PDB file of C-alpha atoms and ligand atoms in Angstrom:
ATOM      1  CA  MET A   1      10.078  -9.991  10.257  1.00  0.00           C
ATOM      2  CA  LYS A   2      12.558  -7.997   8.140  1.00  0.00           C
ATOM      3  CA  LYS A   3      14.726  -8.468   5.072  1.00  0.00           C
ATOM      4  CA  THR A   4      17.067  -6.056   3.328  1.00  0.00           C
ATOM      5  CA  PHE A   5      17.210  -5.707  -0.461  1.00  0.00           C
ATOM      6  CA  ASP A   6      20.121  -3.644  -1.698  1.00  0.00           C
ATOM      7  CA  GLY A   7      19.876  -1.123   1.133  1.00  0.00           C
ATOM      8  CA  THR A   8      16.065  -1.049   1.381  1.00  0.00           C
ATOM      9  CA  GLU A   9      14.627  -2.681   4.480  1.00  0.00           C
ATOM     10  CA  VAL A  10      11.307  -4.466   3.915  1.00  0.00           C
ATOM     11  CA  GLU A  11       9.349  -5.447   7.003  1.00  0.00           C
ATOM     12  CA  VAL A  12       6.093  -7.187   7.786  1.00  0.00           C
ATOM     13  CA  VAL A  13       4.188  -6.282  10.965  1.00  0.00           C
ATOM     14  CA  ARG A  14       0.716  -6.728  12.400  1.00  0.00           C
ATOM     15  CA  GLY A  15      -1.064  -3.458  13.130  1.00  0.00           C
ATOM     16  CA  ASP A  16      -3.241  -0.596  12.004  1.00  0.00           C
ATOM     17  CA  ILE A  17      -2.196   1.526   9.023  1.00  0.00           C
ATOM     18  CA  THR A  18      -3.412   4.673  10.813  1.00  0.00           C
ATOM     19  CA  ASP A  19      -1.010   4.071  13.710  1.00  0.00           C
ATOM     20  CA  GLN A  20       2.419   4.156  12.028  1.00  0.00           C
ATOM     21  CA  PRO A  21       3.937   7.421  13.292  1.00  0.00           C
ATOM     22  CA  ASP A  22       7.511   6.562  12.316  1.00  0.00           C
ATOM     23  CA  VAL A  23       6.962   6.444   8.528  1.00  0.00           C
ATOM     24  CA  GLU A  24       6.680   9.489   6.295  1.00  0.00           C
ATOM     25  CA  ALA A  25       3.832   8.180   4.149  1.00  0.00           C
ATOM     26  CA  VAL A  26       1.044   5.635   4.486  1.00  0.00           C
ATOM     27  CA  VAL A  27      -0.677   4.064   1.507  1.00  0.00           C
ATOM     28  CA  ASN A  28      -4.457   4.044   1.228  1.00  0.00           C
ATOM     29  CA  ALA A  29      -6.289   1.112  -0.422  1.00  0.00           C
ATOM     30  CA  ALA A  30      -8.644   3.640  -1.948  1.00  0.00           C
ATOM     31  CA  ASN A  31     -11.787   3.614  -4.064  1.00  0.00           C
ATOM     32  CA  ALA A  32     -11.841   5.353  -7.472  1.00  0.00           C
ATOM     33  CA  GLU A  33     -13.559   8.413  -6.017  1.00  0.00           C
ATOM     34  CA  LEU A  34     -10.954   8.742  -3.231  1.00  0.00           C
ATOM     35  CA  MET A  35     -13.769   8.947  -0.709  1.00  0.00           C
ATOM     36  CA  PRO A  36     -13.953   7.403   2.799  1.00  0.00           C
ATOM     37  CA  GLY A  37     -15.702   4.002   2.221  1.00  0.00           C
ATOM     38  CA  GLY A  38     -14.893   1.000   4.426  1.00  0.00           C
ATOM     39  CA  GLY A  39     -11.736  -0.894   5.408  1.00  0.00           C
ATOM     40  CA  VAL A  40      -8.433   0.952   5.094  1.00  0.00           C
ATOM     41  CA  ALA A  41      -9.984   3.932   3.274  1.00  0.00           C
ATOM     42  CA  GLY A  42     -12.569   4.436   6.017  1.00  0.00           C
ATOM     43  CA  ALA A  43      -9.947   4.203   8.758  1.00  0.00           C
ATOM     44  CA  ILE A  44      -7.544   6.601   6.996  1.00  0.00           C
ATOM     45  CA  HIS A  45     -10.219   9.231   6.325  1.00  0.00           C
ATOM     46  CA  ARG A  46     -11.558   8.967   9.882  1.00  0.00           C
ATOM     47  CA  ALA A  47      -8.112   9.464  11.348  1.00  0.00           C
ATOM     48  CA  ALA A  48      -7.087  12.191   8.893  1.00  0.00           C
ATOM     49  CA  GLY A  49     -10.265  14.259   9.258  1.00  0.00           C
ATOM     50  CA  PRO A  50     -12.424  15.968   6.606  1.00  0.00           C
ATOM     51  CA  GLY A  51      -9.533  17.944   5.108  1.00  0.00           C
ATOM     52  CA  LEU A  52      -8.301  14.768   3.410  1.00  0.00           C
ATOM     53  CA  ALA A  53     -11.518  14.184   1.425  1.00  0.00           C
ATOM     54  CA  GLU A  54     -11.454  17.840   0.431  1.00  0.00           C
ATOM     55  CA  GLU A  55      -7.908  17.596  -0.882  1.00  0.00           C
ATOM     56  CA  CYS A  56      -8.788  14.342  -2.674  1.00  0.00           C
ATOM     57  CA  ARG A  57     -11.829  15.620  -4.542  1.00  0.00           C
ATOM     58  CA  PRO A  58     -10.042  17.306  -7.489  1.00  0.00           C
ATOM     59  CA  LEU A  59      -7.703  14.301  -7.906  1.00  0.00           C
ATOM     60  CA  ALA A  60     -10.540  11.773  -8.463  1.00  0.00           C
ATOM     61  CA  PRO A  61     -11.443   9.553 -10.182  1.00  0.00           C
ATOM     62  CA  ILE A  62      -8.346   7.355 -10.415  1.00  0.00           C
ATOM     63  CA  ARG A  63      -7.871   4.147 -12.437  1.00  0.00           C
ATOM     64  CA  PRO A  64      -6.884   0.683 -11.194  1.00  0.00           C
ATOM     65  CA  GLY A  65      -3.108   0.647 -10.709  1.00  0.00           C
ATOM     66  CA  GLN A  66      -2.828   4.436 -10.400  1.00  0.00           C
ATOM     67  CA  ALA A  67      -1.385   6.291  -7.396  1.00  0.00           C
ATOM     68  CA  VAL A  68      -1.861   9.905  -6.236  1.00  0.00           C
ATOM     69  CA  ILE A  69      -0.422  11.731  -3.248  1.00  0.00           C
ATOM     70  CA  THR A  70      -1.901  14.121  -0.675  1.00  0.00           C
ATOM     71  CA  GLY A  71      -0.971  15.489   2.717  1.00  0.00           C
ATOM     72  CA  GLY A  72      -1.560  13.436   5.859  1.00  0.00           C
ATOM     73  CA  HIS A  73      -3.804  16.010   7.587  1.00  0.00           C
ATOM     74  CA  ARG A  74      -4.443  14.715  11.144  1.00  0.00           C
ATOM     75  CA  LEU A  75      -2.572  11.466  10.592  1.00  0.00           C
ATOM     76  CA  PRO A  76       0.879  11.230  12.159  1.00  0.00           C
ATOM     77  CA  ASN A  77       2.348  10.959   8.615  1.00  0.00           C
ATOM     78  CA  ARG A  78       3.313  13.778   6.298  1.00  0.00           C
ATOM     79  CA  HIS A  79       1.699  12.143   3.253  1.00  0.00           C
ATOM     80  CA  VAL A  80      -0.950   9.680   2.128  1.00  0.00           C
ATOM     81  CA  ILE A  81      -0.416   7.879  -1.170  1.00  0.00           C
ATOM     82  CA  HIS A  82      -3.759   6.651  -2.517  1.00  0.00           C
ATOM     83  CA  VAL A  83      -3.818   3.633  -4.830  1.00  0.00           C
ATOM     84  CA  LEU A  84      -6.745   1.888  -6.502  1.00  0.00           C
ATOM     85  CA  GLY A  85      -6.276  -1.874  -6.458  1.00  0.00           C
ATOM     86  CA  PRO A  86      -7.972  -4.125  -9.010  1.00  0.00           C
ATOM     87  CA  VAL A  87     -11.325  -5.723  -8.153  1.00  0.00           C
ATOM     88  CA  TYR A  88     -10.521  -9.439  -8.400  1.00  0.00           C
ATOM     89  CA  GLY A  89     -12.342 -11.101 -11.303  1.00  0.00           C
ATOM     90  CA  GLN A  90     -13.224  -7.760 -12.864  1.00  0.00           C
ATOM     91  CA  ASP A  91     -10.201  -5.492 -13.513  1.00  0.00           C
ATOM     92  CA  ARG A  92      -7.720  -7.378 -15.707  1.00  0.00           C
ATOM     93  CA  PRO A  93      -4.937  -8.318 -15.800  1.00  0.00           C
ATOM     94  CA  GLU A  94      -5.236  -8.342 -12.019  1.00  0.00           C
ATOM     95  CA  GLU A  95      -1.648  -9.195 -11.263  1.00  0.00           C
ATOM     96  CA  ARG A  96      -0.201  -6.382 -13.358  1.00  0.00           C
ATOM     97  CA  LEU A  97      -2.679  -3.852 -11.993  1.00  0.00           C
ATOM     98  CA  LEU A  98      -1.886  -4.854  -8.414  1.00  0.00           C
ATOM     99  CA  ALA A  99       1.863  -4.645  -9.081  1.00  0.00           C
ATOM    100  CA  ASP A 100       1.277  -1.213 -10.682  1.00  0.00           C
ATOM    101  CA  CYS A 101      -0.255   0.027  -7.412  1.00  0.00           C
ATOM    102  CA  TYR A 102       2.928  -0.806  -5.493  1.00  0.00           C
ATOM    103  CA  ARG A 103       5.246   0.370  -8.290  1.00  0.00           C
ATOM    104  CA  ASN A 104       3.464   3.685  -8.812  1.00  0.00           C
ATOM    105  CA  ALA A 105       3.260   4.364  -5.059  1.00  0.00           C
ATOM    106  CA  LEU A 106       7.016   3.768  -4.746  1.00  0.00           C
ATOM    107  CA  ARG A 107       7.716   6.023  -7.731  1.00  0.00           C
ATOM    108  CA  LEU A 108       5.680   8.855  -6.233  1.00  0.00           C
ATOM    109  CA  ALA A 109       7.493   8.384  -2.928  1.00  0.00           C
ATOM    110  CA  GLY A 110      10.834   8.551  -4.745  1.00  0.00           C
ATOM    111  CA  GLU A 111       9.841  11.736  -6.584  1.00  0.00           C
ATOM    112  CA  ARG A 112       8.827  13.406  -3.302  1.00  0.00           C
ATOM    113  CA  GLY A 113      11.948  12.370  -1.437  1.00  0.00           C
ATOM    114  CA  ILE A 114       9.997  10.101   0.928  1.00  0.00           C
ATOM    115  CA  SER A 115      12.340   7.542   2.483  1.00  0.00           C
ATOM    116  CA  SER A 116       9.897   5.428   4.529  1.00  0.00           C
ATOM    117  CA  LEU A 117       6.387   4.251   3.786  1.00  0.00           C
ATOM    118  CA  ALA A 118       3.813   1.710   4.921  1.00  0.00           C
ATOM    119  CA  PHE A 119       1.421  -0.322   2.763  1.00  0.00           C
ATOM    120  CA  PRO A 120      -1.719  -2.264   3.694  1.00  0.00           C
ATOM    121  CA  ALA A 121      -2.675  -5.435   1.770  1.00  0.00           C
ATOM    122  CA  VAL A 122      -4.113  -3.619  -1.249  1.00  0.00           C
ATOM    123  CA  SER A 123      -7.116  -5.397  -2.882  1.00  0.00           C
ATOM    124  CA  ALA A 124      -7.082  -8.226  -0.315  1.00  0.00           C
ATOM    125  CA  GLY A 125     -10.223  -7.040   1.520  1.00  0.00           C
ATOM    126  CA  ALA A 126     -13.389  -5.775  -0.173  1.00  0.00           C
ATOM    127  CA  PHE A 127     -11.821  -6.186  -3.626  1.00  0.00           C
ATOM    128  CA  GLY A 128     -11.473  -9.958  -3.110  1.00  0.00           C
ATOM    129  CA  TYR A 129      -7.893 -10.652  -4.272  1.00  0.00           C
ATOM    130  CA  PRO A 130      -6.857 -14.071  -2.884  1.00  0.00           C
ATOM    131  CA  LEU A 131      -4.615 -13.357   0.072  1.00  0.00           C
ATOM    132  CA  GLU A 132      -1.614 -15.585  -0.727  1.00  0.00           C
ATOM    133  CA  GLU A 133      -1.402 -14.269  -4.291  1.00  0.00           C
ATOM    134  CA  ALA A 134      -1.879 -10.662  -3.214  1.00  0.00           C
ATOM    135  CA  ALA A 135       0.950 -11.091  -0.687  1.00  0.00           C
ATOM    136  CA  ARG A 136       3.304 -12.587  -3.278  1.00  0.00           C
ATOM    137  CA  VAL A 137       2.664  -9.798  -5.806  1.00  0.00           C
ATOM    138  CA  ALA A 138       3.088  -7.130  -3.114  1.00  0.00           C
ATOM    139  CA  VAL A 139       6.327  -8.476  -1.660  1.00  0.00           C
ATOM    140  CA  ARG A 140       7.899  -9.339  -5.007  1.00  0.00           C
ATOM    141  CA  THR A 141       7.112  -5.934  -6.531  1.00  0.00           C
ATOM    142  CA  VAL A 142       8.341  -3.962  -3.525  1.00  0.00           C
ATOM    143  CA  SER A 143      11.539  -5.978  -3.087  1.00  0.00           C
ATOM    144  CA  GLU A 144      12.397  -5.536  -6.773  1.00  0.00           C
ATOM    145  CA  GLU A 145      11.327  -1.936  -7.298  1.00  0.00           C
ATOM    146  CA  ALA A 146      12.122  -0.130  -4.048  1.00  0.00           C
ATOM    147  CA  PRO A 147      15.914  -0.576  -4.267  1.00  0.00           C
ATOM    148  CA  ARG A 148      15.867   0.783  -7.836  1.00  0.00           C
ATOM    149  CA  ILE A 149      14.354   4.041  -6.641  1.00  0.00           C
ATOM    150  CA  GLY A 150      16.935   6.205  -4.951  1.00  0.00           C
ATOM    151  CA  GLY A 151      16.302   7.162  -1.341  1.00  0.00           C
ATOM    152  CA  ILE A 152      13.708   4.634  -0.176  1.00  0.00           C
ATOM    153  CA  ARG A 153      15.187   3.179   3.007  1.00  0.00           C
ATOM    154  CA  ARG A 154      12.260   1.383   4.592  1.00  0.00           C
ATOM    155  CA  VAL A 155       9.012  -0.183   3.408  1.00  0.00           C
ATOM    156  CA  ARG A 156       6.608  -1.701   5.935  1.00  0.00           C
ATOM    157  CA  PHE A 157       3.639  -3.931   5.227  1.00  0.00           C
ATOM    158  CA  VAL A 158       1.025  -3.432   7.932  1.00  0.00           C
ATOM    159  CA  LEU A 159      -1.388  -6.350   8.205  1.00  0.00           C
ATOM    160  CA  PHE A 160      -4.597  -6.221  10.144  1.00  0.00           C
ATOM    161  CA  GLY A 161      -5.085  -9.892  11.036  1.00  0.00           C
ATOM    162  CA  GLU A 162      -3.058 -12.988  11.859  1.00  0.00           C
ATOM    163  CA  ARG A 163      -3.919 -14.684   8.555  1.00  0.00           C
ATOM    164  CA  GLU A 164      -2.761 -11.651   6.544  1.00  0.00           C
ATOM    165  CA  LEU A 165       0.391 -11.386   8.633  1.00  0.00           C
ATOM    166  CA  GLU A 166       1.240 -15.061   7.999  1.00  0.00           C
ATOM    167  CA  ALA A 167       0.677 -14.754   4.237  1.00  0.00           C
ATOM    168  CA  PHE A 168       2.975 -11.727   3.976  1.00  0.00           C
ATOM    169  CA  ARG A 169       5.566 -13.292   6.260  1.00  0.00           C
ATOM    170  CA  ARG A 170       5.681 -16.378   4.059  1.00  0.00           C
ATOM    171  CA  ALA A 171       5.899 -14.283   0.906  1.00  0.00           C
ATOM    172  CA  LEU A 172       8.825 -12.332   2.370  1.00  0.00           C
ATOM    173  CA  GLU A 173      10.576 -15.547   3.423  1.00  0.00           C
ATOM    174  CA  GLU A 174      10.229 -16.969  -0.079  1.00  0.00           C
ATOM    175  CA  VAL A 175      11.333 -13.950  -2.113  1.00  0.00           C
ATOM    176  CA  ALA A 176      14.945 -14.043  -3.244  1.00  0.00           C
TER     177      ALA A 176
HETATM  178  N1  AR6 B   1      -5.006  -1.093   8.900  1.00  0.00           N
HETATM  179  C1  AR6 B   1      -4.401  -2.067   8.170  1.00  0.00           C
HETATM  180  N2  AR6 B   1      -5.089  -2.953   7.408  1.00  0.00           N
HETATM  181  C2  AR6 B   1      -6.438  -2.839   7.389  1.00  0.00           C
HETATM  182  C3  AR6 B   1      -7.136  -1.843   8.118  1.00  0.00           C
HETATM  183  C4  AR6 B   1      -6.360  -0.938   8.903  1.00  0.00           C
HETATM  184  N3  AR6 B   1      -6.921   0.041   9.630  1.00  0.00           N
HETATM  185  N4  AR6 B   1      -8.469  -1.998   7.862  1.00  0.00           N
HETATM  186  C5  AR6 B   1      -8.599  -3.057   7.024  1.00  0.00           C
HETATM  187  N5  AR6 B   1      -7.384  -3.573   6.747  1.00  0.00           N
HETATM  188  P1  AR6 B   1      -9.746  -3.069   2.106  1.00  0.00           P
HETATM  189  P2  AR6 B   1      -9.361  -3.291  -0.828  1.00  0.00           P
HETATM  190  C6  AR6 B   1      -7.022  -4.709   5.866  1.00  0.00           C
HETATM  191  O1  AR6 B   1     -11.113  -3.642   1.961  1.00  0.00           O
HETATM  192  O2  AR6 B   1      -9.552  -4.764  -0.829  1.00  0.00           O
HETATM  193  C7  AR6 B   1     -12.970   0.145   0.766  1.00  0.00           C
HETATM  194  O3  AR6 B   1     -14.300   0.132   1.118  1.00  0.00           O
HETATM  195  C8  AR6 B   1      -8.118  -5.645   5.445  1.00  0.00           C
HETATM  196  O4  AR6 B   1      -8.307  -6.647   6.449  1.00  0.00           O
HETATM  197  O5  AR6 B   1      -9.563  -1.872   2.956  1.00  0.00           O
HETATM  198  O6  AR6 B   1      -8.288  -2.700  -1.670  1.00  0.00           O
HETATM  199  C9  AR6 B   1     -12.627   1.225  -0.249  1.00  0.00           C
HETATM  200  O7  AR6 B   1     -13.543   2.273  -0.188  1.00  0.00           O
HETATM  201  C10 AR6 B   1      -7.540  -6.246   4.170  1.00  0.00           C
HETATM  202  O8  AR6 B   1      -6.606  -7.275   4.480  1.00  0.00           O
HETATM  203  O9  AR6 B   1      -9.114  -2.672   0.644  1.00  0.00           O
HETATM  204  C11 AR6 B   1     -12.668   0.497  -1.580  1.00  0.00           C
HETATM  205  O10 AR6 B   1     -13.947   0.583  -2.173  1.00  0.00           O
HETATM  206  C12 AR6 B   1      -6.743  -5.071   3.561  1.00  0.00           C
HETATM  207  O11 AR6 B   1      -6.553  -4.162   4.646  1.00  0.00           O
HETATM  208  C13 AR6 B   1     -12.367  -0.925  -1.246  1.00  0.00           C
HETATM  209  O12 AR6 B   1     -12.661  -1.089   0.139  1.00  0.00           O
HETATM  210  C14 AR6 B   1      -7.418  -4.345   2.419  1.00  0.00           C
HETATM  211  O13 AR6 B   1      -8.808  -4.262   2.642  1.00  0.00           O
HETATM  212  C15 AR6 B   1     -10.905  -1.292  -1.445  1.00  0.00           C
HETATM  213  O14 AR6 B   1     -10.745  -2.669  -1.239  1.00  0.00           O
END
């Protein structure tokens, strides 16, 4: 499913964030130390190879809501943008910190001239953010912010499971 906001196409697909060769940057749902871990971070570091952790080391630790950028190493993407989502029930205010992840990732992309990027459902796995709410914050923030940043043509949400896909699809349907 796709929708266009002022020249920026926002799409929702089911898939694996490490298998998106047609976008310039993928976003990592990272941990503060920017180390491999589980979920998205584990998959990204496995696919990128050890050079990614090496490049990450001097950039860590990062704070909830913050975004940093590295190369893609062995991934098919030129860049990885690492964000630290809030741990639900612990890092507050959760909604603003989650929106900051998307906003700051888009800003970094804009500064680097990146025109296409893919996000996973940040905080919706190990960090426990309720899925429907996480999807609404993600879709609302991206649809508002991406068109304001010059040059971002395409933003893709890549969801691992059917339930995640449905939540993001609904959120995209509902956003004005
Ligand atoms: N591609 C796309 N989505 C994925 C993939 C994948 N390869 N793998 C998992 N997901 P999570 P968080 C989905 O836990 O909640 C890590 O251990 C997953 O089903 O990766 O921000 C880090 O080291 C869920 O919907 O990120 C951190 O400590 C979503 O991606 C911590 O988890 C996010 O799940 C970050 O937790």
